[in-house]
Coordinates of C-alpha atoms in Angstrom, one line a residue:
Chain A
X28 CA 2.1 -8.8 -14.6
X29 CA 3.3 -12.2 -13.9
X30 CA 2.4 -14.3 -11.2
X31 CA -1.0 -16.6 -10.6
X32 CA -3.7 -14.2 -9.4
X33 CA -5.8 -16.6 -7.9
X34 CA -2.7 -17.1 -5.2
X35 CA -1.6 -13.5 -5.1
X36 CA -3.2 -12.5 -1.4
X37 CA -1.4 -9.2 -1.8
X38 CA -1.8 -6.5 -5.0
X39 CA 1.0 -4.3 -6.1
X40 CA -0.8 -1.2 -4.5
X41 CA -1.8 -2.9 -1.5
X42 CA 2.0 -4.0 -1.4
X43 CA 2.7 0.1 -1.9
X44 CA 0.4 1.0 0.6
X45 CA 1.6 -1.2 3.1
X46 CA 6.0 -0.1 2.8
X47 CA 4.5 3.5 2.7
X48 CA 2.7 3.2 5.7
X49 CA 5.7 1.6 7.6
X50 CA 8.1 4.3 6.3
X51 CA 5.7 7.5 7.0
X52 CA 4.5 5.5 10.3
X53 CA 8.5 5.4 11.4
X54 CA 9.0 8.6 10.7
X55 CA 5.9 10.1 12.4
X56 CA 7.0 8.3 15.6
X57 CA 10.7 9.7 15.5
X58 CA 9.4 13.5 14.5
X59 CA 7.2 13.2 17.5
X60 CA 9.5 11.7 19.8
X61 CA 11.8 13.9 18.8
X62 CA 9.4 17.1 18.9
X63 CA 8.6 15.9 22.4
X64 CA 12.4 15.4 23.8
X65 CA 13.2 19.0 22.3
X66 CA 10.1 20.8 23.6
X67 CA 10.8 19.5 27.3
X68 CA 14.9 20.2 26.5
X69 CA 13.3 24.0 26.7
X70 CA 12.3 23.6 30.4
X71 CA 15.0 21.6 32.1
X72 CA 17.8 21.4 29.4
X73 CA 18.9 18.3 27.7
X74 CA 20.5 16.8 30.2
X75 CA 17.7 17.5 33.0
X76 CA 15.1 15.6 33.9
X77 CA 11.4 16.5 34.5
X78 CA 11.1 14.4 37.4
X79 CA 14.1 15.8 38.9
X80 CA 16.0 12.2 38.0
X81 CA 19.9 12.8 38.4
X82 CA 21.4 9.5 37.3
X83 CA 23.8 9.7 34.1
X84 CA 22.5 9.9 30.5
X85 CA 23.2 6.9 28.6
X86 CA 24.0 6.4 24.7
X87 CA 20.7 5.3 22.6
X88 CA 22.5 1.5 22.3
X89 CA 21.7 0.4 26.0
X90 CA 17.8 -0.2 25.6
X91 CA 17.5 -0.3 29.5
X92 CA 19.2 2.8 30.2
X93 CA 17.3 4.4 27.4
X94 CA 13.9 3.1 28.8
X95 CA 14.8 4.3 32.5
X96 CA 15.4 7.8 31.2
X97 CA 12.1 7.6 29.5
X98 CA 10.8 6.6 32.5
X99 CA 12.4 9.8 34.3
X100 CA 11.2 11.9 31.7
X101 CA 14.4 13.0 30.7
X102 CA 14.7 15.4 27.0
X103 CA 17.5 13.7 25.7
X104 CA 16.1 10.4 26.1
X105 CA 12.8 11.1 23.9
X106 CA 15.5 12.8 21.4
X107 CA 17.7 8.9 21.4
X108 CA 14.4 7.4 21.2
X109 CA 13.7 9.4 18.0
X110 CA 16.6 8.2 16.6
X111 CA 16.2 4.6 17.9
X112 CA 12.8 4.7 15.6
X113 CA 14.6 7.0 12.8
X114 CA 17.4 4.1 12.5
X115 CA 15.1 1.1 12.5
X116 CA 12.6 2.7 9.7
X117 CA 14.9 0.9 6.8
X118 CA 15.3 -1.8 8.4
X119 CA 11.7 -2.6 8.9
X120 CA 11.2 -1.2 5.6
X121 CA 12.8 -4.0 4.0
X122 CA 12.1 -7.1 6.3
X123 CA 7.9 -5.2 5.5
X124 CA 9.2 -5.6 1.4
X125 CA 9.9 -9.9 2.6
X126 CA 6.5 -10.1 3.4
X127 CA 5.1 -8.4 0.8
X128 CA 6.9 -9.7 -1.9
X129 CA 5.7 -13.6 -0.1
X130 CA 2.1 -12.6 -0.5
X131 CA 2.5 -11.1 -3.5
X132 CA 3.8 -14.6 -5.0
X133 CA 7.2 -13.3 -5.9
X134 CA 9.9 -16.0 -4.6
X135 CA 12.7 -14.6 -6.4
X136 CA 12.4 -11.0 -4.8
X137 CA 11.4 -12.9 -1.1
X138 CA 15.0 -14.5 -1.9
X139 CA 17.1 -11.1 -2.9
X140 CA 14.8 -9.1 -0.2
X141 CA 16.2 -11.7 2.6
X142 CA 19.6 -11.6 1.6
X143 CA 19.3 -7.9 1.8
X144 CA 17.5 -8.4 5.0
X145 CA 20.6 -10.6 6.2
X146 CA 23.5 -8.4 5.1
X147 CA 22.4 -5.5 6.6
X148 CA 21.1 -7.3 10.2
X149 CA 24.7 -8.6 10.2
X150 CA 26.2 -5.2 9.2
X151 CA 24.5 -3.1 12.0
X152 CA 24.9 -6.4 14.9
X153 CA 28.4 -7.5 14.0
X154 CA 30.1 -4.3 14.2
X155 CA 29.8 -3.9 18.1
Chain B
X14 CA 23.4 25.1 21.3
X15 CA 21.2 28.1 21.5
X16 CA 17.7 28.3 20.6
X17 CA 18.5 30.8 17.5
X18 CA 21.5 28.0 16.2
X19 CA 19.1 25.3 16.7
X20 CA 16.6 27.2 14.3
X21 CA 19.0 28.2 11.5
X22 CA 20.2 24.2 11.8
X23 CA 16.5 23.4 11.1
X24 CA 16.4 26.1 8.7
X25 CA 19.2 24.9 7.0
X26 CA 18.0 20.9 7.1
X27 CA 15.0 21.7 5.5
X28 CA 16.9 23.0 2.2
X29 CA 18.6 19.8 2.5
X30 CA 15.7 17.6 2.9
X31 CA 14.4 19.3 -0.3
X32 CA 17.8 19.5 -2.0
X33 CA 18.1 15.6 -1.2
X34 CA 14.4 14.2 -1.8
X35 CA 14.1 15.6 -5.8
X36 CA 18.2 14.7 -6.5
X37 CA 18.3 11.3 -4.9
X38 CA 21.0 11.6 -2.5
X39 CA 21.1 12.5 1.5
X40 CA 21.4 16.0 2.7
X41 CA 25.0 15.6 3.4
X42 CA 26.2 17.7 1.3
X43 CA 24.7 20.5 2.8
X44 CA 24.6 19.7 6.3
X45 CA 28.3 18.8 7.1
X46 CA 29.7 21.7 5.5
X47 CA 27.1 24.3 7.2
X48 CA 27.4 22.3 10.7
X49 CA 31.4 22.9 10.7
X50 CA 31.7 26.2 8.2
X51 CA 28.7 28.2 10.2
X52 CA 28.5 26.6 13.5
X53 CA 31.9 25.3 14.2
X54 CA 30.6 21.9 15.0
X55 CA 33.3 18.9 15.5
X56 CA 33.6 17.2 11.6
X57 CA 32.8 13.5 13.7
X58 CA 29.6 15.0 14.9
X59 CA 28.6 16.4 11.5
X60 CA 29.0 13.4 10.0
X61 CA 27.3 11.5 12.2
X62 CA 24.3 14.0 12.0
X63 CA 24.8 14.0 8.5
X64 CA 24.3 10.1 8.4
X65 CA 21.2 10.2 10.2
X66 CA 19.7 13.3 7.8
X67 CA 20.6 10.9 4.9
X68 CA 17.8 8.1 6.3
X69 CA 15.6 11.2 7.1
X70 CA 15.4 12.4 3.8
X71 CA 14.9 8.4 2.6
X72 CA 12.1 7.5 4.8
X73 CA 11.0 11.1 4.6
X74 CA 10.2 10.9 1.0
X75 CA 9.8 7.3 -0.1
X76 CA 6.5 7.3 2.1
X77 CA 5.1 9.5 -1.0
X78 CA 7.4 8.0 -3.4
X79 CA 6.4 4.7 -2.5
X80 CA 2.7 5.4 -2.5
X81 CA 3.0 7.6 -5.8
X82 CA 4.6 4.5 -7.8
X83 CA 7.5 6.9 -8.4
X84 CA 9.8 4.0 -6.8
X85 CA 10.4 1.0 -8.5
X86 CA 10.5 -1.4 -5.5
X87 CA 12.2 -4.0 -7.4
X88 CA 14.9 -2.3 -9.2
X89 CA 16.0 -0.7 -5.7
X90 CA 15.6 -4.1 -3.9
X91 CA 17.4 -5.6 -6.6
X92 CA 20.0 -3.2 -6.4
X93 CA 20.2 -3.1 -2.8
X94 CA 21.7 -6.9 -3.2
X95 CA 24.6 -5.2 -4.7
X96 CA 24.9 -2.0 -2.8
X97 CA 25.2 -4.3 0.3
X98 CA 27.4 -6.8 -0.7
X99 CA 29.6 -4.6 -1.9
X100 CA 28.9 -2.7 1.5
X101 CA 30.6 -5.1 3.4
X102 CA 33.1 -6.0 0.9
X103 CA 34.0 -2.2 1.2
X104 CA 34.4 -2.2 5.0
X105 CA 36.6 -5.2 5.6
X106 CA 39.3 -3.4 2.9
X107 CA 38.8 -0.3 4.6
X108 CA 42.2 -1.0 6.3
X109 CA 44.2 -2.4 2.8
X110 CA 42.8 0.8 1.0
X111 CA 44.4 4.3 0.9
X112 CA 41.3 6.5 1.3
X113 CA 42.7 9.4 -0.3
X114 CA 43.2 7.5 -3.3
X115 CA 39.5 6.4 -3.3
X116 CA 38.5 10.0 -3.1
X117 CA 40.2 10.9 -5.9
X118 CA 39.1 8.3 -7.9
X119 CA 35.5 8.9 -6.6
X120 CA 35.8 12.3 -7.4
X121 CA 37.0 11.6 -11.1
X122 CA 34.0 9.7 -11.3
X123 CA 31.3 12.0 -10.0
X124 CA 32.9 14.9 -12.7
X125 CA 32.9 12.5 -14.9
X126 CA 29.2 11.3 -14.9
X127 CA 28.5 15.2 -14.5
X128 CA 30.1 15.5 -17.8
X129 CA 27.2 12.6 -19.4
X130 CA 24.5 14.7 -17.2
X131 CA 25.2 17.7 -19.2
X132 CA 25.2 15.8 -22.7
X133 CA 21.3 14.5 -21.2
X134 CA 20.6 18.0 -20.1
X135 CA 17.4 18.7 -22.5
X136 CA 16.3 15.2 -22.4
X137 CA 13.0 14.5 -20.8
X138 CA 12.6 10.8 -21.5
X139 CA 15.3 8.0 -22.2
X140 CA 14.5 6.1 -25.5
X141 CA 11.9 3.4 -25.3
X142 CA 12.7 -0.3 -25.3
X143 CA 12.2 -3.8 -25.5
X144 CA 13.1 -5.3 -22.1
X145 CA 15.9 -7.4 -22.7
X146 CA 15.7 -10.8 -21.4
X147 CA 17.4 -10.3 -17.9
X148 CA 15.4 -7.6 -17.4
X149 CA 12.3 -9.3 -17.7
X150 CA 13.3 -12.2 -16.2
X151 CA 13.7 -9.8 -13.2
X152 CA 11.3 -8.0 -13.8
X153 CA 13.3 -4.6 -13.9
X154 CA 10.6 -3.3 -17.0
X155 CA 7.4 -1.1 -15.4
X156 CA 5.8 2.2 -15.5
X157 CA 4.9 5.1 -13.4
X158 CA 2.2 7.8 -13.9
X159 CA 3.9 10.8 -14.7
X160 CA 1.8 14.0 -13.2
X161 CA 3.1 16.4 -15.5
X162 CA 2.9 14.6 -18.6
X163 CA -0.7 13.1 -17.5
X164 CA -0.3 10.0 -19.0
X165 CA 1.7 6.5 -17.7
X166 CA 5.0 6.0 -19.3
X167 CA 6.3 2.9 -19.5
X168 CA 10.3 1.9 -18.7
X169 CA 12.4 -1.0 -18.7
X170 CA 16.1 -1.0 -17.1
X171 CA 18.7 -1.7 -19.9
X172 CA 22.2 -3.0 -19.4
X173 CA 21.4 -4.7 -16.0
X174 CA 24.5 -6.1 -15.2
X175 CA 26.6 -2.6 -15.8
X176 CA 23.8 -1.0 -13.2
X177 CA 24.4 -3.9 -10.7
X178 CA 28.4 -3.5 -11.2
X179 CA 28.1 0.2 -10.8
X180 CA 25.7 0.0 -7.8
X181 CA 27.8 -3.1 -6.1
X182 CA 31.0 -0.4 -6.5
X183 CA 28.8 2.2 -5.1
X184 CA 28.2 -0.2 -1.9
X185 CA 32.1 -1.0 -1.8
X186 CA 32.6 3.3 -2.1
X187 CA 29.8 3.5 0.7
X188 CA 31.7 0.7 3.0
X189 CA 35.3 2.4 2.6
X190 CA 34.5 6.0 3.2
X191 CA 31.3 5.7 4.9
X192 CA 29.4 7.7 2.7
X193 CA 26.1 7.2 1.3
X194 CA 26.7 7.5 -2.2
X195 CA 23.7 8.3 -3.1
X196 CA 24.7 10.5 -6.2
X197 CA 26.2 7.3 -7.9
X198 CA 23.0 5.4 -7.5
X199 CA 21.2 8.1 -9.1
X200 CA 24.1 8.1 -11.9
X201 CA 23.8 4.4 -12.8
X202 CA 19.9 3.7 -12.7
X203 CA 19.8 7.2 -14.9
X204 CA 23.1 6.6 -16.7
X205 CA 23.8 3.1 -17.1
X206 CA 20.2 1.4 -16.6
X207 CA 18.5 4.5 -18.4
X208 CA 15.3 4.6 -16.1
X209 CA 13.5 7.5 -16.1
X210 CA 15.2 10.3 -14.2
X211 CA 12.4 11.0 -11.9
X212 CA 12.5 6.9 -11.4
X213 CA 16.2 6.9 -10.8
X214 CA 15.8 9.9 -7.9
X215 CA 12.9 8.3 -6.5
X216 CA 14.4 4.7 -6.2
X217 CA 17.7 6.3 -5.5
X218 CA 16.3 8.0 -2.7
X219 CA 14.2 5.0 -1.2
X220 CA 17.8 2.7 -1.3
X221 CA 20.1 5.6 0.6
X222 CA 18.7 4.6 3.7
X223 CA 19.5 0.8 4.0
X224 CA 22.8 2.0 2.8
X225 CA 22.9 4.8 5.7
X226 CA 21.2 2.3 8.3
X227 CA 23.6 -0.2 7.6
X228 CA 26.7 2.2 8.6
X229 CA 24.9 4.2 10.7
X230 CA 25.3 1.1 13.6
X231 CA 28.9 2.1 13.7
X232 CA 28.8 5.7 14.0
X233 CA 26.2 5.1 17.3
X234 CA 28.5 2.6 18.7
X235 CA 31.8 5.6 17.9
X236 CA 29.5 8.1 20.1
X237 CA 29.6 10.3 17.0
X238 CA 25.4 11.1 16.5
X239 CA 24.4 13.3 19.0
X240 CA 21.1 13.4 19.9
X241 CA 21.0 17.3 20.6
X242 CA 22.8 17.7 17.6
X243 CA 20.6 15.6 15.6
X244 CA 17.2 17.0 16.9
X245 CA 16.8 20.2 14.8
X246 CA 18.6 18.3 12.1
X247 CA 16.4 15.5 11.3
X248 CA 12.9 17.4 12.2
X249 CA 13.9 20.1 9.3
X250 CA 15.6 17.5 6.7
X251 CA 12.1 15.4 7.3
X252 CA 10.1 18.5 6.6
X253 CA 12.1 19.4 3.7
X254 CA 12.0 15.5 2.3
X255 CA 8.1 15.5 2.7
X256 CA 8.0 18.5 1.0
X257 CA 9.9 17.9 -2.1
X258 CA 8.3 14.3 -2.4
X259 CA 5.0 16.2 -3.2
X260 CA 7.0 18.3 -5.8
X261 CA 8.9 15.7 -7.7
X262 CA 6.0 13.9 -9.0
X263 CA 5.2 17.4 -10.9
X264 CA 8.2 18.2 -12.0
X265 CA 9.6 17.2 -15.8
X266 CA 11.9 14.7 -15.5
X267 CA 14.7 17.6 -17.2
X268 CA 13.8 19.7 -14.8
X269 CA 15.2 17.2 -11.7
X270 CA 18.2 16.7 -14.2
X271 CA 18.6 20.7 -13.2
X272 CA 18.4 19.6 -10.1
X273 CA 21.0 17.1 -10.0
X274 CA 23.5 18.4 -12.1
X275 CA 24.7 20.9 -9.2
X276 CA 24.3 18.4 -6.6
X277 CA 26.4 16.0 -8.6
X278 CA 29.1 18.7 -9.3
X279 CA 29.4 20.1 -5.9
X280 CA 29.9 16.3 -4.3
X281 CA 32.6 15.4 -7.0
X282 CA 34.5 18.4 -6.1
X283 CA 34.6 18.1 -2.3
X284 CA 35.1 14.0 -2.4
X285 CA 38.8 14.9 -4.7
X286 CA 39.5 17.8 -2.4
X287 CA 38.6 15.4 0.1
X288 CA 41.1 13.8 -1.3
X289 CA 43.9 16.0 -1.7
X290 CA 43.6 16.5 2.3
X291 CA 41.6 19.6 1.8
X292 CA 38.3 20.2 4.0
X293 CA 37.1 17.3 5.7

């Protein structure tokens, strides 16, 4: 392997370990949220609320709305949450592989990783 | 949904997770034609649930694939730059392009490159070489431990620029017709870049969901995931992906071709009836 080892603060497998754990962390979090919204869907529907909150659902994009349902204990909320987490897993994935790919020494990947990191940040905000 | 449809949708997702993790493509194959064919589900909310089962089965597995050094972190970062690009370059001529005509041609494609996957059926590993200098330079040239075999076999990625031209047209295919394309990934890192199958699926499979995440922002914003929808569907395609990312690793890299080969046929033939205005 290239690269000067007395500057590398960052091994290939520590690298590995790191992407993996943000990847199987991400999707933990959005399988439990997810588990969680469906098991209390069971007891007072999707569209119900465990503390009896009756306001409107909102779509996962409005953060507020979606952290007020939370709050209210509402199914479908812990189920947008899930997918909140489920949709932000690549994303972190690759802004993790930046940082890796810095401490590992690599500049040319740090560039191609942020460009990749750039596209697809503009791709998911510039569409709305 | 009823409590018994919710459970043959998980079911079903966790074929698809498996289906998806050891071929290197997203469950959607699977998933949109069993959500409208078996439960009369809306073709928008498929999709949509389809989309999010494709960055299930991609974070699902590339935890293990990651860890396992069955990806090859540069080659699919490296790649990504042109699945991207050519991502956005697909979306803004999404309303010069006919789409039909794109499925067709996609279609051809995908029969096409199942055609070469036959020729490569009994193949287990592709010829050993020199990295050429591009590849080096890039560092596109590594090696994976390879369970089955029990020994670490080296690769290097050969005609780079033909993988990154392929992959870029995969991005543009991916931006047009919102799909995730994973099958032509899989087709040029094993075809064109001649990677190890097992290392093509793996990497394939760690790259469909930047692709996925970065269309999946429009299909929020269209109100076509829905959460109730999606529930069963990515809980079973994340079980499914975990499960064949602990198989793949064992499997011989012919094998997986086995795998593939169906996968591949099946999406050529719906993308050109897609195009001839039959199914979805």
């Amino acid at each position: 392997m290239t690269g000067d080892a007395r500057r590398d603060r960052l091994t290939p497998d520590q690298f590995r370990a790191v992407v993996s754990a943000v990847l199987r962390t991400g999707v933990v979090t959005a399988a439990a949220l997810t588990t969680v919204g469906f098991a209390m869907s069971l007891l007072v529907g999707w569209e119900g609320s465990l503390l009896g909150a009756t306001t409107a659902t909102s779509a996962p994009t409005d953060f507020s709305q979606l952290l007020s349902g939370l709050l209210a204990m509402r199914p479908i909320s812990f189920a947008q949450a899930g997918l909140v987490v489920l949709l932000a897993t690549p994303v972190l994935r690759v802004a993790t592989s930046v940082v890796g790919f810095w401490l590992e020494g690599d500049r040319l990947y740090v560039a191609i990783t942020l460009a990749v990191l750039a596209i697809l940040l503009g791709s998911i905000f510039l569409v709305h | 949904m009823t409590l018994g449809a919710d459970g043959a949708i998980f079911a079903i997702s966790i074929g698809a997770g498996l289906v998806g993790a050891l071929a290197g493509v997203g469950g959607g194959i699977l998933i949109v034609p069993a959500l409208t064919l078996l439960f009369g589900i809306d073709i928008r909310l498929a999709i949509g649930a389809s989309i999010v089962s494709v960055i299930a089965t991609s974070s699902g597995a590339a935890a293990a694939y990651v860890r396992d050094r069955m990806t090859d972190m540069r080659v699919g970062m490296f790649l990504e730059l042109a699945t991207t690009t050519g991502a956005v370059v697909g979306a803004l001529l999404a309303a010069v392009v006919a789409p039909a005509f794109l499925y067709v041609l996609l279609g051809l494609v995908l029969l096409g490159s199942a055609v070469m996957q036959v020729l490569r059926l009994g193949e287990e590993m592709p010829p050993e070489v020199e990295p050429s200098g591009l590849a080096a330079r890039l560092r596109l040239a590594s090696s994976y431990p390879d369970a089955r075999l029990g020994r670490e076999v080296p690769y290097a990625a050969r005609r780079v620029p033909l993988g990154f031209v392929l992959m870029w047209g995969a991005g543009v295919v991916s931006g047009l017709l919102g799909i995730g394309s994973g099958a032509l990934k899989v087709v040029a890192m094993d075809g064109a870049m001649r990677l190890p199958m097992k290392v093509s699926s793996a990497t394939s499979n760690f790259m469909i969901g930047v692709t996925a995440a970065a269309s999946a922002g429009i299909y929020l914003g269209r109100g076509d995931v829905d959460p109730t929808l999606v529930a069963p569907v990515a809980l079973g395609v994340l079980a499914g992906a975990m499960l064949g990312a602990r198989l793949l690793p064992r499997m011989a890299n012919r094998h997986v071709r086995w795998v593939f080969l169906p996968v591949l046929v099946v999406i050529g033939i719906q993308t050109l009836l897609r195009g001839f205005g039959v199914g979805s």
